[in-house]
Amino acid sequence: VPAGIPRGSSDTLYRAGQRGLWFLRATPGADGAALYRADHPQRFLREEKAAPRMRYFQELVRARQR
């Protein structure tokens, strides 16, 4: 979005070099296969907030795989 253009709170902005953790949302694609979207800025944790929680998130993923 160019500078000076109004933006909404749900607009998702991507920046070069951005580091962190996105929580992706699965949605069905045209062929029925899942597509994963980074569709809302609240689904992103910056690296400094995500790093201390990584062990917790890894355990959640492992628990869902069982």
mmCIF file of C-alpha atoms in Angstrom:
data_model
loop_
_atom_site.group_PDB
_atom_site.id
_atom_site.type_symbol
_atom_site.label_atom_id
_atom_site.label_comp_id
_atom_site.label_asym_id
_atom_site.label_seq_id
_atom_site.Cartn_x
_atom_site.Cartn_y
_atom_site.Cartn_z
ATOM 1 C CA VAL A 1 0.000 0.000 0.000
ATOM 2 C CA PRO A 2 1.595 3.314 -1.004
ATOM 3 C CA ALA A 3 2.267 5.905 1.697
ATOM 4 C CA GLY A 4 -0.588 8.310 2.292
ATOM 5 C CA ILE A 5 -3.274 5.842 1.195
ATOM 6 C CA PRO A 6 -5.819 5.002 3.928
ATOM 7 C CA ARG A 7 -5.456 1.484 5.327
ATOM 8 C CA GLY A 8 -7.771 -0.678 7.356
ATOM 9 C CA SER A 9 -6.799 -2.466 10.567
ATOM 10 C CA SER A 10 -7.194 -5.797 8.784
ATOM 11 C CA ASP A 11 -4.853 -4.883 5.891
ATOM 12 C CA THR A 12 -1.897 -7.255 5.848
ATOM 13 C CA LEU A 13 1.432 -5.649 5.021
ATOM 14 C CA TYR A 14 4.544 -7.636 4.154
ATOM 15 C CA ARG A 15 8.011 -6.131 4.447
ATOM 16 C CA ALA A 16 11.327 -7.365 3.089
ATOM 17 C CA GLY A 17 13.363 -8.867 5.916
ATOM 18 C CA GLN A 18 10.328 -9.301 8.163
ATOM 19 C CA ARG A 19 10.984 -12.072 10.691
ATOM 20 C CA GLY A 20 8.496 -13.787 12.887
ATOM 21 C CA LEU A 21 5.831 -16.447 13.019
ATOM 22 C CA TRP A 22 2.666 -16.458 10.927
ATOM 23 C CA PHE A 23 -0.357 -18.468 12.041
ATOM 24 C CA LEU A 24 -1.792 -19.581 8.732
ATOM 25 C CA ARG A 25 -5.472 -20.174 8.033
ATOM 26 C CA ALA A 26 -6.420 -23.182 5.887
ATOM 27 C CA THR A 27 -9.048 -22.551 3.220
ATOM 28 C CA PRO A 28 -10.176 -24.881 0.439
ATOM 29 C CA GLY A 29 -8.678 -24.239 -2.976
ATOM 30 C CA ALA A 30 -10.460 -24.634 -6.292
ATOM 31 C CA ASP A 31 -9.416 -28.308 -6.474
ATOM 32 C CA GLY A 32 -10.392 -28.998 -2.842
ATOM 33 C CA ALA A 33 -6.790 -29.042 -1.590
ATOM 34 C CA ALA A 34 -6.054 -26.739 1.338
ATOM 35 C CA LEU A 35 -4.501 -23.355 0.697
ATOM 36 C CA TYR A 36 -2.806 -21.662 3.636
ATOM 37 C CA ARG A 37 -3.186 -17.896 3.967
ATOM 38 C CA ALA A 38 -1.466 -15.234 6.050
ATOM 39 C CA ASP A 39 -4.617 -13.154 5.948
ATOM 40 C CA HIS A 40 -4.675 -10.867 8.959
ATOM 41 C CA PRO A 41 -1.973 -8.884 10.780
ATOM 42 C CA GLN A 42 -3.059 -10.268 14.175
ATOM 43 C CA ARG A 43 -1.996 -13.727 12.982
ATOM 44 C CA PHE A 44 1.664 -12.611 12.967
ATOM 45 C CA LEU A 45 4.055 -12.567 15.930
ATOM 46 C CA ARG A 46 7.284 -10.639 15.530
ATOM 47 C CA GLU A 47 10.440 -12.621 16.118
ATOM 48 C CA GLU A 48 11.117 -11.087 19.541
ATOM 49 C CA LYS A 49 7.688 -12.213 20.783
ATOM 50 C CA ALA A 50 7.619 -15.552 18.950
ATOM 51 C CA ALA A 51 11.094 -16.825 19.902
ATOM 52 C CA PRO A 52 10.406 -17.256 23.655
ATOM 53 C CA ARG A 53 7.180 -19.154 22.828
ATOM 54 C CA MET A 54 8.589 -21.492 20.176
ATOM 55 C CA ARG A 55 8.853 -24.515 22.489
ATOM 56 C CA TYR A 56 5.177 -24.113 23.406
ATOM 57 C CA PHE A 57 4.123 -23.871 19.745
ATOM 58 C CA GLN A 58 6.250 -26.895 18.814
ATOM 59 C CA GLU A 59 4.560 -28.938 21.537
ATOM 60 C CA LEU A 60 1.139 -27.901 20.225
ATOM 61 C CA VAL A 61 2.080 -29.112 16.745
ATOM 62 C CA ARG A 62 3.403 -32.421 18.098
ATOM 63 C CA ALA A 63 0.225 -32.966 20.143
ATOM 64 C CA ARG A 64 -1.953 -32.447 17.035
ATOM 65 C CA GLN A 65 0.118 -34.987 15.080
ATOM 66 C CA ARG A 66 -0.568 -37.809 17.578
#
